[in-house]
mmCIF file with all atom_site columns, C-alpha atoms in Angstrom:
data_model
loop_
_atom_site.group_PDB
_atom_site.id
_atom_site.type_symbol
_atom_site.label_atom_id
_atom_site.label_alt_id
_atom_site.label_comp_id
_atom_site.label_asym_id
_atom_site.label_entity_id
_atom_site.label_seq_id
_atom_site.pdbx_PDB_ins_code
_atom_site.Cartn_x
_atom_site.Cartn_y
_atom_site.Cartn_z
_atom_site.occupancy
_atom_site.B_iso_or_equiv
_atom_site.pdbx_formal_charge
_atom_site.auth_seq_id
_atom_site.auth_comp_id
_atom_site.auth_asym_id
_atom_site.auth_atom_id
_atom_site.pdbx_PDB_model_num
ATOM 1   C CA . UNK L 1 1   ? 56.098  9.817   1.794   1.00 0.00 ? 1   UNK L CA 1
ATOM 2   C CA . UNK L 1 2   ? 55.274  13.106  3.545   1.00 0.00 ? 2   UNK L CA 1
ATOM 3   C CA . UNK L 1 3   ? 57.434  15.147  0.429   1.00 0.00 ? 3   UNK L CA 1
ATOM 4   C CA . UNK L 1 4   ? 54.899  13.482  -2.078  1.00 0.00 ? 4   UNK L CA 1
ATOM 5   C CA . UNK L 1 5   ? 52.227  15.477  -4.158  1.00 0.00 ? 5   UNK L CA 1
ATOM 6   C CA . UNK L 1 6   ? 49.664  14.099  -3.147  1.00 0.00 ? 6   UNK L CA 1
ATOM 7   C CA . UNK L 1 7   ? 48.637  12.015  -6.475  1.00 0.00 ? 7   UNK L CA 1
ATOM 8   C CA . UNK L 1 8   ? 52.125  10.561  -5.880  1.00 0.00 ? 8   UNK L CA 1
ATOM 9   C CA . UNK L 1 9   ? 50.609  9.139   -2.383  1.00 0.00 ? 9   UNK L CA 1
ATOM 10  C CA . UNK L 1 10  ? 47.523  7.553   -4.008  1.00 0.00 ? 10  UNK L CA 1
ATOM 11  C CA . UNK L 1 11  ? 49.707  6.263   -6.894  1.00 0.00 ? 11  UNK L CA 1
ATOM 12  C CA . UNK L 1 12  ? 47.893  7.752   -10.114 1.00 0.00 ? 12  UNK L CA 1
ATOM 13  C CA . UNK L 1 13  ? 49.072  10.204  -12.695 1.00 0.00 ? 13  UNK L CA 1
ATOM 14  C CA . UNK L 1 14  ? 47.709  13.495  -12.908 1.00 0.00 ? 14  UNK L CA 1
ATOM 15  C CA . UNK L 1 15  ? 45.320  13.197  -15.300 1.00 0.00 ? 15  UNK L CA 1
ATOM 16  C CA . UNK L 1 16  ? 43.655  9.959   -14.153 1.00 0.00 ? 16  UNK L CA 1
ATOM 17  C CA . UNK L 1 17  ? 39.636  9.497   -13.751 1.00 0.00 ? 17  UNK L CA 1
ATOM 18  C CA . UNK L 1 18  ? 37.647  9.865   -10.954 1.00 0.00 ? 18  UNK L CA 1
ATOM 19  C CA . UNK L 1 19  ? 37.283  6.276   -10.884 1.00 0.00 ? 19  UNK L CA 1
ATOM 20  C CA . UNK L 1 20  ? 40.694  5.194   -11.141 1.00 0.00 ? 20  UNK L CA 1
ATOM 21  C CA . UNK L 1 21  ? 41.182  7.798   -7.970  1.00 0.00 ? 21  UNK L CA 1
ATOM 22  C CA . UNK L 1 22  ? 38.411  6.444   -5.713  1.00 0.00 ? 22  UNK L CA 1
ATOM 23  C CA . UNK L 1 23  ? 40.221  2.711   -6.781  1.00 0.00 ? 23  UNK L CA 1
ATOM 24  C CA . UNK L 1 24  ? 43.529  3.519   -5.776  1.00 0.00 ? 24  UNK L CA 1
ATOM 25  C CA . UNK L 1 25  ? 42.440  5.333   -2.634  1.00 0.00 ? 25  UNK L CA 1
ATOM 26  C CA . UNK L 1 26  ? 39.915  2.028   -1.389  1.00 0.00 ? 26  UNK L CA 1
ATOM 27  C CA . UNK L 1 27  ? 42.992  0.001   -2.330  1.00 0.00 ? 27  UNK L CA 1
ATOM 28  C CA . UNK L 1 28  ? 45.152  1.828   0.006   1.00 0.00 ? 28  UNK L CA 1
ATOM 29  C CA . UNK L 1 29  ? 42.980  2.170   2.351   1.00 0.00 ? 29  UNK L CA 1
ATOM 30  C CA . UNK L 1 30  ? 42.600  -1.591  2.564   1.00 0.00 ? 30  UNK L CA 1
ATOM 31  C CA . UNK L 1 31  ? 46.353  -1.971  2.189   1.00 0.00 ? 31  UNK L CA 1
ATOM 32  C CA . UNK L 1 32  ? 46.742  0.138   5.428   1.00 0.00 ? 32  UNK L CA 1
ATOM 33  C CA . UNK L 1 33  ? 43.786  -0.726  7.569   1.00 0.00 ? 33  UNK L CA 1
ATOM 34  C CA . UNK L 1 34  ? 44.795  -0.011  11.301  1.00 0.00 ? 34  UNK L CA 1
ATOM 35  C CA . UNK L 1 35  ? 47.691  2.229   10.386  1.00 0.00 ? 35  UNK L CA 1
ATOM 36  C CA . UNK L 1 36  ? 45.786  5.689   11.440  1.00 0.00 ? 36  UNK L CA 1
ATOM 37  C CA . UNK L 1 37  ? 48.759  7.527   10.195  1.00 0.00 ? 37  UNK L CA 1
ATOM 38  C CA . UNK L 1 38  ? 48.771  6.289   7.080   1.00 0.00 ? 38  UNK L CA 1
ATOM 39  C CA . UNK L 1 39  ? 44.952  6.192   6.410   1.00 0.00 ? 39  UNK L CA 1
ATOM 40  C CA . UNK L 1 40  ? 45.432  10.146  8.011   1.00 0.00 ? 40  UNK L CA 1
ATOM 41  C CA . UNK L 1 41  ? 47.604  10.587  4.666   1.00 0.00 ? 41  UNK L CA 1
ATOM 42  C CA . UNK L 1 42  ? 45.451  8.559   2.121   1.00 0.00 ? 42  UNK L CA 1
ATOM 43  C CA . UNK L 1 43  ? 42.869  11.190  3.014   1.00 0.00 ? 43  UNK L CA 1
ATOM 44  C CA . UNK L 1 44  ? 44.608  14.082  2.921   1.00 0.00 ? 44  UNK L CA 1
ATOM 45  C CA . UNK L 1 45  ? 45.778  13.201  -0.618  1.00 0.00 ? 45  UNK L CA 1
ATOM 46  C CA . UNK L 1 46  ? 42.552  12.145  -1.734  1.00 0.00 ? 46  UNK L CA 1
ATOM 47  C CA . UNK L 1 47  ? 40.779  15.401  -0.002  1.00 0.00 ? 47  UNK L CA 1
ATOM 48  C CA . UNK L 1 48  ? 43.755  17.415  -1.667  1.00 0.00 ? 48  UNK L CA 1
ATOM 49  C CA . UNK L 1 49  ? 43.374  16.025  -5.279  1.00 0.00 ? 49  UNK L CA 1
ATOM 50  C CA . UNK L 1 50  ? 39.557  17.258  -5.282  1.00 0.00 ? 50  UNK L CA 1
ATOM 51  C CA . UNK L 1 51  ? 40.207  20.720  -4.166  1.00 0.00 ? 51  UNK L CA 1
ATOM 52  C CA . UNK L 1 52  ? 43.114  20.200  -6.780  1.00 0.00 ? 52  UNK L CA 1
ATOM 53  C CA . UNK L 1 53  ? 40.258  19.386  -9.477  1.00 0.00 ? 53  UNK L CA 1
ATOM 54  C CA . UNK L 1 54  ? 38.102  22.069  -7.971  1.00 0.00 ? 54  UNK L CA 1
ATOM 55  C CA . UNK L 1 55  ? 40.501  24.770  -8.537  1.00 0.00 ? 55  UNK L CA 1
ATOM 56  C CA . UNK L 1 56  ? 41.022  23.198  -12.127 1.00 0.00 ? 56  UNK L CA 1
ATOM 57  C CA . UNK L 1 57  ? 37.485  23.185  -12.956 1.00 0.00 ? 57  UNK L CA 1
ATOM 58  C CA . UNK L 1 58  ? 36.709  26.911  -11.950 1.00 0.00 ? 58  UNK L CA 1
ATOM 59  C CA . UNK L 1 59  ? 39.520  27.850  -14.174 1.00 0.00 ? 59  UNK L CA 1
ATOM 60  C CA . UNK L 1 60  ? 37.908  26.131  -16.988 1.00 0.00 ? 60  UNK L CA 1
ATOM 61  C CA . UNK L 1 61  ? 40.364  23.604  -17.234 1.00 0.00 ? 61  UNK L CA 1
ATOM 62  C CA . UNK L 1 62  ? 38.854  20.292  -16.809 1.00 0.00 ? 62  UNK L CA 1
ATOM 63  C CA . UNK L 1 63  ? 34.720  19.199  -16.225 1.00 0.00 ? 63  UNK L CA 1
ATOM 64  C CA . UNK L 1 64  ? 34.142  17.891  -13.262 1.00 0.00 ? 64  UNK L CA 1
ATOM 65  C CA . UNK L 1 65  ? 31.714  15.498  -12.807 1.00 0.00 ? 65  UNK L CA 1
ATOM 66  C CA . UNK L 1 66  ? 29.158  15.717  -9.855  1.00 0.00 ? 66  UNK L CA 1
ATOM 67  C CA . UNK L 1 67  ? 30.202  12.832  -7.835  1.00 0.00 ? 67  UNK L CA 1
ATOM 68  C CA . UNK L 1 68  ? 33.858  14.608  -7.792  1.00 0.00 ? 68  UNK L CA 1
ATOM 69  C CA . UNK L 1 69  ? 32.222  17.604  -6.580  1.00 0.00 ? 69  UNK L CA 1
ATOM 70  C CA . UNK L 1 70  ? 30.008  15.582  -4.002  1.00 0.00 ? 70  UNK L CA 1
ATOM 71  C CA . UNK L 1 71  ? 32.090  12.543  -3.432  1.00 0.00 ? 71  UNK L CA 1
ATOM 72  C CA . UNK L 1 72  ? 30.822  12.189  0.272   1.00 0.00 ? 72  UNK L CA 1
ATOM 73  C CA . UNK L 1 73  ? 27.441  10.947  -1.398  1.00 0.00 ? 73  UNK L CA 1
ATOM 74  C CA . UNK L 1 74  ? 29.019  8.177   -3.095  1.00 0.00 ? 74  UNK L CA 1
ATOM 75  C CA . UNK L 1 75  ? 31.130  7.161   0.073   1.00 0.00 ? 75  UNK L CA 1
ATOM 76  C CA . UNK L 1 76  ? 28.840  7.866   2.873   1.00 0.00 ? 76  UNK L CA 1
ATOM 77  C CA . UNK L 1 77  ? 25.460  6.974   1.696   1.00 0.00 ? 77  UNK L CA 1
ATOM 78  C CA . UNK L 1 78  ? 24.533  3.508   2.553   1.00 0.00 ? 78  UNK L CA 1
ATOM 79  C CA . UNK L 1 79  ? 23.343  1.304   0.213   1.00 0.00 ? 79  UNK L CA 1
ATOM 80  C CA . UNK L 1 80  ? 19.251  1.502   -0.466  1.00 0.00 ? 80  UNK L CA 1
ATOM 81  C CA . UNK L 1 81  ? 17.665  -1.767  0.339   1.00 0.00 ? 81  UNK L CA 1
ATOM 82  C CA . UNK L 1 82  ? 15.639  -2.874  -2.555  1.00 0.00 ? 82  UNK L CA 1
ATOM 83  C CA . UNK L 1 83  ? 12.005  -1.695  -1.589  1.00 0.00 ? 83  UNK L CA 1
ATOM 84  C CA . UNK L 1 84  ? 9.614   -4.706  -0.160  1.00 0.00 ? 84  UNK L CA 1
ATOM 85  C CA . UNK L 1 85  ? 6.759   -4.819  -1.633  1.00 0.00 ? 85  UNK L CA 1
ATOM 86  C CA . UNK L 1 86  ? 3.738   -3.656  0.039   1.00 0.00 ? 86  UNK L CA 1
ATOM 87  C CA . UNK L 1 87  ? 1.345   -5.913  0.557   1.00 0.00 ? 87  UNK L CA 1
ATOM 88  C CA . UNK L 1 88  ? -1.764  -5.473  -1.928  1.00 0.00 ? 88  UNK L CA 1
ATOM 89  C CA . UNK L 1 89  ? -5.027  -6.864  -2.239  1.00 0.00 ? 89  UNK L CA 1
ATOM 90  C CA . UNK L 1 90  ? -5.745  -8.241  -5.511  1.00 0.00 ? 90  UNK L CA 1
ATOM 91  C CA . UNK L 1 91  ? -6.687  -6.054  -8.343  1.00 0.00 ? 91  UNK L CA 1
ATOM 92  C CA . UNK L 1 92  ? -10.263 -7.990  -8.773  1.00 0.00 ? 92  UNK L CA 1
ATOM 93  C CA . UNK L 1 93  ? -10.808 -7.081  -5.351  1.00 0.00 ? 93  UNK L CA 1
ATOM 94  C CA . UNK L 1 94  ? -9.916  -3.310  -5.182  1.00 0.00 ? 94  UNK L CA 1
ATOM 95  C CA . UNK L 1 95  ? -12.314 -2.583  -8.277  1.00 0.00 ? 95  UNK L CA 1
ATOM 96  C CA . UNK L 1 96  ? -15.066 -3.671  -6.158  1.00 0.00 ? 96  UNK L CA 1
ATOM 97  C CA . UNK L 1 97  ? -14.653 -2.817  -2.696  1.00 0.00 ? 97  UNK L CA 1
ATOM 98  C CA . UNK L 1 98  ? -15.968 1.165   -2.129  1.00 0.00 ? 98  UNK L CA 1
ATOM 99  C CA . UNK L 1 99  ? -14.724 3.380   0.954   1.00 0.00 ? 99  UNK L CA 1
ATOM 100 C CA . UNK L 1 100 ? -18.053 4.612   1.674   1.00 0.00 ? 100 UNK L CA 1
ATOM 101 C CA . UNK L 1 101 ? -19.472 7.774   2.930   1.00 0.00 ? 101 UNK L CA 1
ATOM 102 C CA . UNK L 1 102 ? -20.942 7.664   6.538   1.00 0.00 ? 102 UNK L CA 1
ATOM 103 C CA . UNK L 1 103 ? -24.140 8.508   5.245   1.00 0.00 ? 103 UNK L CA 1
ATOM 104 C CA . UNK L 1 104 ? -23.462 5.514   2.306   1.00 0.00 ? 104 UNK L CA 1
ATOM 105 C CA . UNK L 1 105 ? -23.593 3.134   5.635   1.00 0.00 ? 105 UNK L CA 1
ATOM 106 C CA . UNK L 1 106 ? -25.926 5.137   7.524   1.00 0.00 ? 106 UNK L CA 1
ATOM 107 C CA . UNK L 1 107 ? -28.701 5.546   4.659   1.00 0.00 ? 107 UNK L CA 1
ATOM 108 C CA . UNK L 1 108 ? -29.291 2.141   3.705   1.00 0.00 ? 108 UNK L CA 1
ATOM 109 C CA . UNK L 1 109 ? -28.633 0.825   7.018   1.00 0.00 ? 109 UNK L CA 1
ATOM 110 C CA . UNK L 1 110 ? -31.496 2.469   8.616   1.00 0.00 ? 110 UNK L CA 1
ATOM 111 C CA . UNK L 1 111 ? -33.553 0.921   5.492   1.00 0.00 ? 111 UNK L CA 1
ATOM 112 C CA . UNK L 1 112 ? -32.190 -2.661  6.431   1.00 0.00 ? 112 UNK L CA 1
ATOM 113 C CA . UNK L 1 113 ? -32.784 -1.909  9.708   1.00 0.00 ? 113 UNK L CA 1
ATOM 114 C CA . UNK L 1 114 ? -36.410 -0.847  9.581   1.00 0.00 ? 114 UNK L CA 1
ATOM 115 C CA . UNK L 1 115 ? -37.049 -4.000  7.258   1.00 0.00 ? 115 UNK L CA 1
ATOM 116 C CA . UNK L 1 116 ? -35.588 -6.168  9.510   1.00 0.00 ? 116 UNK L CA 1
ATOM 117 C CA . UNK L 1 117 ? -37.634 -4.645  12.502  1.00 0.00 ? 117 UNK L CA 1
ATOM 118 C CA . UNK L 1 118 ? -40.897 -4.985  10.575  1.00 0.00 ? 118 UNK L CA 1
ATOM 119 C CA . UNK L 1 119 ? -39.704 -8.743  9.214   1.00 0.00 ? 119 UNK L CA 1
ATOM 120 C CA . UNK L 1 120 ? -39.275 -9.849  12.802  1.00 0.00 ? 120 UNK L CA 1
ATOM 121 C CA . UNK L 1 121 ? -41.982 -8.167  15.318  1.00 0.00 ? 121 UNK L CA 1
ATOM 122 C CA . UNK L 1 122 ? -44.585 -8.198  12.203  1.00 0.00 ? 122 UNK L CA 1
ATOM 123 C CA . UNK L 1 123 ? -46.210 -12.159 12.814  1.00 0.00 ? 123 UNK L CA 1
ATOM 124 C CA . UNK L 1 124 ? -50.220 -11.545 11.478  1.00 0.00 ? 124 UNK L CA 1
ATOM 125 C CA . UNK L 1 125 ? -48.984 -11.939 7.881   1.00 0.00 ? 125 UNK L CA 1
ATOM 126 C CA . UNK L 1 126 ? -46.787 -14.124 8.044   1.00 0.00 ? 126 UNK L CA 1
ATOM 127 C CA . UNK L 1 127 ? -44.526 -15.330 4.813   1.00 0.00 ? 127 UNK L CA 1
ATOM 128 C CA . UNK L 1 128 ? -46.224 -12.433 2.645   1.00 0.00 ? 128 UNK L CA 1
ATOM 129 C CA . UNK L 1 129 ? -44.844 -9.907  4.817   1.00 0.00 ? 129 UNK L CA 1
ATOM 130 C CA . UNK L 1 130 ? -41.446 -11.537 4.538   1.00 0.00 ? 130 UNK L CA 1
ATOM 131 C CA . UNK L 1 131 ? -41.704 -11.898 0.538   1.00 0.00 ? 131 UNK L CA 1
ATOM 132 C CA . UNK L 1 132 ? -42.553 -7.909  0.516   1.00 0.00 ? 132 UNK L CA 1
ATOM 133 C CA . UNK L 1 133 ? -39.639 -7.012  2.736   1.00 0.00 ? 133 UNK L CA 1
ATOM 134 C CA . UNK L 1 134 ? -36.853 -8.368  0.834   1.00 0.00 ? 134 UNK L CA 1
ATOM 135 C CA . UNK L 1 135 ? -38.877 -7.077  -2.445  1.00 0.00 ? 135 UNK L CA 1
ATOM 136 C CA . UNK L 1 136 ? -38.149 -3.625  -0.832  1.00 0.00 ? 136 UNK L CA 1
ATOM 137 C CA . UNK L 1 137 ? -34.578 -4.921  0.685   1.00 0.00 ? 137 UNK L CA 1
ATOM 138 C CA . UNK L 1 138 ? -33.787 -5.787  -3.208  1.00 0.00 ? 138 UNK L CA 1
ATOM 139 C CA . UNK L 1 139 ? -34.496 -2.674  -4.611  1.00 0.00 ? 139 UNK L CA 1
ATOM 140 C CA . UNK L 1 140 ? -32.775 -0.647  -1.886  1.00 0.00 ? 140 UNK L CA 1
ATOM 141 C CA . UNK L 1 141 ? -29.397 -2.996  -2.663  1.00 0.00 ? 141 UNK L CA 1
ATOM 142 C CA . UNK L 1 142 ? -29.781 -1.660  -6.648  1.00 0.00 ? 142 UNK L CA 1
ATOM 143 C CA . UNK L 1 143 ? -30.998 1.698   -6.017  1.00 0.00 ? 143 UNK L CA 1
ATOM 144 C CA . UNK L 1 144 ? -27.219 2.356   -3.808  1.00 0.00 ? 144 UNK L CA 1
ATOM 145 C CA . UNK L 1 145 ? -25.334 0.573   -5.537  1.00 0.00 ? 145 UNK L CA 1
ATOM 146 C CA . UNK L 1 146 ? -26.339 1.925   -9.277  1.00 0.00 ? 146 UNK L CA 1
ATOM 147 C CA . UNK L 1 147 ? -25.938 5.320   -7.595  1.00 0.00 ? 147 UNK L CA 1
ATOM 148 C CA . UNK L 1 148 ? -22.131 4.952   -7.158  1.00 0.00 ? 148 UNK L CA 1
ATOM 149 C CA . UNK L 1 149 ? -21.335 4.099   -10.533 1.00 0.00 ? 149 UNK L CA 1
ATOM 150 C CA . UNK L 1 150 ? -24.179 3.866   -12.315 1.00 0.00 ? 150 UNK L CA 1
ATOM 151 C CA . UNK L 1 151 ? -23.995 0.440   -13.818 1.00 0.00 ? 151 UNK L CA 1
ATOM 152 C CA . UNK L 1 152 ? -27.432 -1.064  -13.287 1.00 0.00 ? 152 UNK L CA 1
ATOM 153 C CA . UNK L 1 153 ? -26.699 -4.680  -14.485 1.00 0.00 ? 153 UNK L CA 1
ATOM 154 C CA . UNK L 1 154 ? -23.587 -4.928  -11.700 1.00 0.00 ? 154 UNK L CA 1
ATOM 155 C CA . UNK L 1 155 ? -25.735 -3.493  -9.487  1.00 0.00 ? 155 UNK L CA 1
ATOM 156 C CA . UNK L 1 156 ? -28.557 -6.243  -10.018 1.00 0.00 ? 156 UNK L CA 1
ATOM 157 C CA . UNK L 1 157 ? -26.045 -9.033  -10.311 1.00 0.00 ? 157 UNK L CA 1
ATOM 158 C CA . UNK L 1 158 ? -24.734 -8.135  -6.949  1.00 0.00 ? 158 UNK L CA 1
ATOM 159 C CA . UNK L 1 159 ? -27.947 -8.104  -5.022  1.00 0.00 ? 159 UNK L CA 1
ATOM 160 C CA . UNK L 1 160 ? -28.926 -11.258 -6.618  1.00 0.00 ? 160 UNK L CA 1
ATOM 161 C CA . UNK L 1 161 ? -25.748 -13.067 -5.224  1.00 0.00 ? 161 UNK L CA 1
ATOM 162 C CA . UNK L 1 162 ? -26.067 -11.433 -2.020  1.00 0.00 ? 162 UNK L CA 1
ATOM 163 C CA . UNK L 1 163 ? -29.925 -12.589 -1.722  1.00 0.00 ? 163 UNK L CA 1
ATOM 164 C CA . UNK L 1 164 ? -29.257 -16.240 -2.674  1.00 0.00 ? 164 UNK L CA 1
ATOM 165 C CA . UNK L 1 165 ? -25.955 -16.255 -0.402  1.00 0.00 ? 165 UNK L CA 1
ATOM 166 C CA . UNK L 1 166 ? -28.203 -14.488 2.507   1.00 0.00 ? 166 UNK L CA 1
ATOM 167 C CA . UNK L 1 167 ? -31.441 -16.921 2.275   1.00 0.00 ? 167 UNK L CA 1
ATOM 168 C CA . UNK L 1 168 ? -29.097 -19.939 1.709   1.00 0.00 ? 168 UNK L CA 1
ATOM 169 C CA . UNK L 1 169 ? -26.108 -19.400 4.768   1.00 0.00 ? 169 UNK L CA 1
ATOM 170 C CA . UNK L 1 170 ? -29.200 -17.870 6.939   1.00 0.00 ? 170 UNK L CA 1
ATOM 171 C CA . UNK L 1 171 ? -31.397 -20.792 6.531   1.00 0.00 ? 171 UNK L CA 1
ATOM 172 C CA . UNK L 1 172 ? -28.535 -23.311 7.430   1.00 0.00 ? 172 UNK L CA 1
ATOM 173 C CA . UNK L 1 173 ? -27.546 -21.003 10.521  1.00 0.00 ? 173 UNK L CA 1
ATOM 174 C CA . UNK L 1 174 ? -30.902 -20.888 11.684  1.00 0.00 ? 174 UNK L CA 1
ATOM 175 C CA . UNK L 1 175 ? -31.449 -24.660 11.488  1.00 0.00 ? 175 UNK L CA 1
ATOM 176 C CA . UNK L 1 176 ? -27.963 -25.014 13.629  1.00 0.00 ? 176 UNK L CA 1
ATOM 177 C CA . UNK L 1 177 ? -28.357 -22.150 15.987  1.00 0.00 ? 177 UNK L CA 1
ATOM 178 C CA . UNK L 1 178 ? -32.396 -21.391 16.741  1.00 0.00 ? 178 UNK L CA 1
ATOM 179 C CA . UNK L 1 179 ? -32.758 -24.811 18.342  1.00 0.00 ? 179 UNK L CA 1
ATOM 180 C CA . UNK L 1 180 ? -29.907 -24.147 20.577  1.00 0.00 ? 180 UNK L CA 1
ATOM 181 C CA . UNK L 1 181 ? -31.376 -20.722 21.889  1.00 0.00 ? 181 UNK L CA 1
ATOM 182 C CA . UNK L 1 182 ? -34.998 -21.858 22.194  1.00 0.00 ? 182 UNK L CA 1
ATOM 183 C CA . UNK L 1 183 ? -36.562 -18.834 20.624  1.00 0.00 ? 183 UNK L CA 1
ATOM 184 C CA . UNK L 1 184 ? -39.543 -20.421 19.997  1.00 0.00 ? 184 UNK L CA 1
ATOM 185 C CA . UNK L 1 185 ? -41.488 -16.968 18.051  1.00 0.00 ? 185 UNK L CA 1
ATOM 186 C CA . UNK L 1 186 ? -38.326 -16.155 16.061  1.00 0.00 ? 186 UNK L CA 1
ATOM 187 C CA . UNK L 1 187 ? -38.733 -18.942 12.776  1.00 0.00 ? 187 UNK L CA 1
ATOM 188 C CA . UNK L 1 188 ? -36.441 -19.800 10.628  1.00 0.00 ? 188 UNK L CA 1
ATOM 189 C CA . UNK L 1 189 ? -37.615 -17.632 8.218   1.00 0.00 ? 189 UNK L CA 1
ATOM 190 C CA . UNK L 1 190 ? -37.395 -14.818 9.890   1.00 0.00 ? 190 UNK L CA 1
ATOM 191 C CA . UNK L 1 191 ? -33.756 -15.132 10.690  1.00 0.00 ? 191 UNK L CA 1
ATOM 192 C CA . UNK L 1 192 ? -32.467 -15.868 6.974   1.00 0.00 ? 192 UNK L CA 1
ATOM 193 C CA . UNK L 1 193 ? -34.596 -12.937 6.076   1.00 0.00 ? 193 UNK L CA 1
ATOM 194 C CA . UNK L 1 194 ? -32.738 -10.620 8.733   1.00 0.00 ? 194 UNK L CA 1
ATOM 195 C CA . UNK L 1 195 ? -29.391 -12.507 7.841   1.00 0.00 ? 195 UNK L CA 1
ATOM 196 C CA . UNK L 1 196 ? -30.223 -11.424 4.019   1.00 0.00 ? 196 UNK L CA 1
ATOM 197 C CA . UNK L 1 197 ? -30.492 -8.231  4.961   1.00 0.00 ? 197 UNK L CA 1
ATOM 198 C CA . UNK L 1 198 ? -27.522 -7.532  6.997   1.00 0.00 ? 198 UNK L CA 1
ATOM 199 C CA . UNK L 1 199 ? -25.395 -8.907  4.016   1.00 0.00 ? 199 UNK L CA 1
ATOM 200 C CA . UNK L 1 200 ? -27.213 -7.085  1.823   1.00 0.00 ? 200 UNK L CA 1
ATOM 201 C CA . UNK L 1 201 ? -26.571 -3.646  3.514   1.00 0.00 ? 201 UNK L CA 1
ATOM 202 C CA . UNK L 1 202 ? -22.462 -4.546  3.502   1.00 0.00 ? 202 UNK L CA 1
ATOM 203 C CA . UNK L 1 203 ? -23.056 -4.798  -0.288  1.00 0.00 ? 203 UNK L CA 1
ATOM 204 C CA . UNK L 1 204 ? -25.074 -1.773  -0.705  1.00 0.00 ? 204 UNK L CA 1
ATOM 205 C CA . UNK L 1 205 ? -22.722 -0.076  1.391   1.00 0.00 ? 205 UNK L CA 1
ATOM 206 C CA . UNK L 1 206 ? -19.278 -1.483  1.068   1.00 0.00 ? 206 UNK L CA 1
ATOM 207 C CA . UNK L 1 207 ? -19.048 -2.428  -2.346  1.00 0.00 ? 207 UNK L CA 1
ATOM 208 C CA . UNK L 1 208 ? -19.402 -0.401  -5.759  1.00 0.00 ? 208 UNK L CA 1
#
C-alpha cells in the first residue's frame, strides 16, 4: 500500500470532489479504527492530496474551495449547540418598565417622602390634610412620569391605577396589621395614605 499515490490509498480518482475525498477518507478511517498504522497512512494521503490541490490551484489549474484550503475547520470544530433562548420578559412589560436615573428615584422620593411625613405626624386637620397630600402626591406621579415620554394621558392613567390600588391594598393591610401592632395614633387612614404613596413613587420612578 506504501507504493500507492496517495489518491490510490483513499480510493478516488484524481479528479474527484472535495466531498467525495472527505467520504472516502471518514470511511477508511472507520474501516481501520485501532489500526494506528493504517489511520497514520489515511492521513498522510489525505494531508498529501490537499497540498496536491494546493500546488494545483496556485498554478491556476483547478479552484479550490475554502474548506479544501481550511479543512481543519470542518473536521475540528465541534458542532454549535443551537443557542437557548434567553430568558425575556414579555414585550408588554419592557415598554413600560424605565431604568431610572438616581436622581429619577431620588427626586420624587424625597416628595413622597415629605408627604408621607406631613400625612402621618400632621393630626390637627385631620382627613383634609390627608385629601391635600395625595392631591399633591397625584400631581407629582404625572408631572415624572409625563416628563419621560411626554404622554400625559399614560401618565394620568397610571397614577390613577396606582392611587386606587394604593388606598384599596393599604386600607385592607391596615385593617389586618394596625390592630396587631397597637399603634393606637397611627389610623387607618393614615397608613393607606403612606402605602399610596410608596407605590406611587415606584410608578413615578420605575415605570415610563
Amino acid at each position: 500500500m506504501s507504493d500507492q499515490n496517495p489518491y490510490e490509498k483513499l480510493g478516488v480518482s484524481e479528479d474527484a470532489s472535495f466531498d467525495e475525498i472527505q467520504d472516502a477518507r471518514n470511511r477508511q478511517l472507520e474501516q481501520y479504527n485501532g489500526d494506528a498504522k493504517s489511520l497514520e497512512l489515511i492521513e498522510v494521503a489525505y494531508d498529501a492530496i490537499l497540498m496536491d490541490r494546493l500546488r494545483m490551484r496556485q498554478e491556476g489549474k483547478i479552484k479550490v474551495p475554502e474548506r479544501i484550503r481550511f479543512p481543519e475547520l470542518r473536521v475540528q470544530l465541534p458542532a454549535k449547540d443551537s443557542p437557548t433562548p434567553r430568558e425575556q420578559s414579555p414585550a408588554w412589560l419592557q415598554r413600560m418598565l424605565d431604568q431610572p436615573s438616581p436622581t429619577d428615584i431620588l427626586l420624587p422620593g424625597a416628595w413622597y417622602l415629605g408627604l408621607s411625613a406631613i400625612s402621618v405626624f400632621t393630626q390637627a386637620a385631620g382627613d383634609q390634610i390627608l385629601q391635600l397630600a395625595l392631591v399633591v402626591g397625584i400631581g407629582i406621579s404625572i408631572y415624572f412620569l409625563k416628563r419621560k415620554e411626554g404622554k400625559f394621558g399614560r401618565a394620568v392613567l397610571l397614577t390613577l391605577i396606582g392611587l386606587i390600588v394604593g388606598l384599596i391594598v393599604g386600607g385592607l393591610l391596615a385593617s389586618w396589621l394596625l390592630p396587631q401592632i397597637n399603634l393606637v395614633q397611627f389610623t387607618s387612614e393614615q397608613f393607606s395614605t403612606v402605602f399610596t404613596f410608596i407605590l406611587l413613587w415606584l410608578i413615578s420612578s420605575f415605570l415610563r
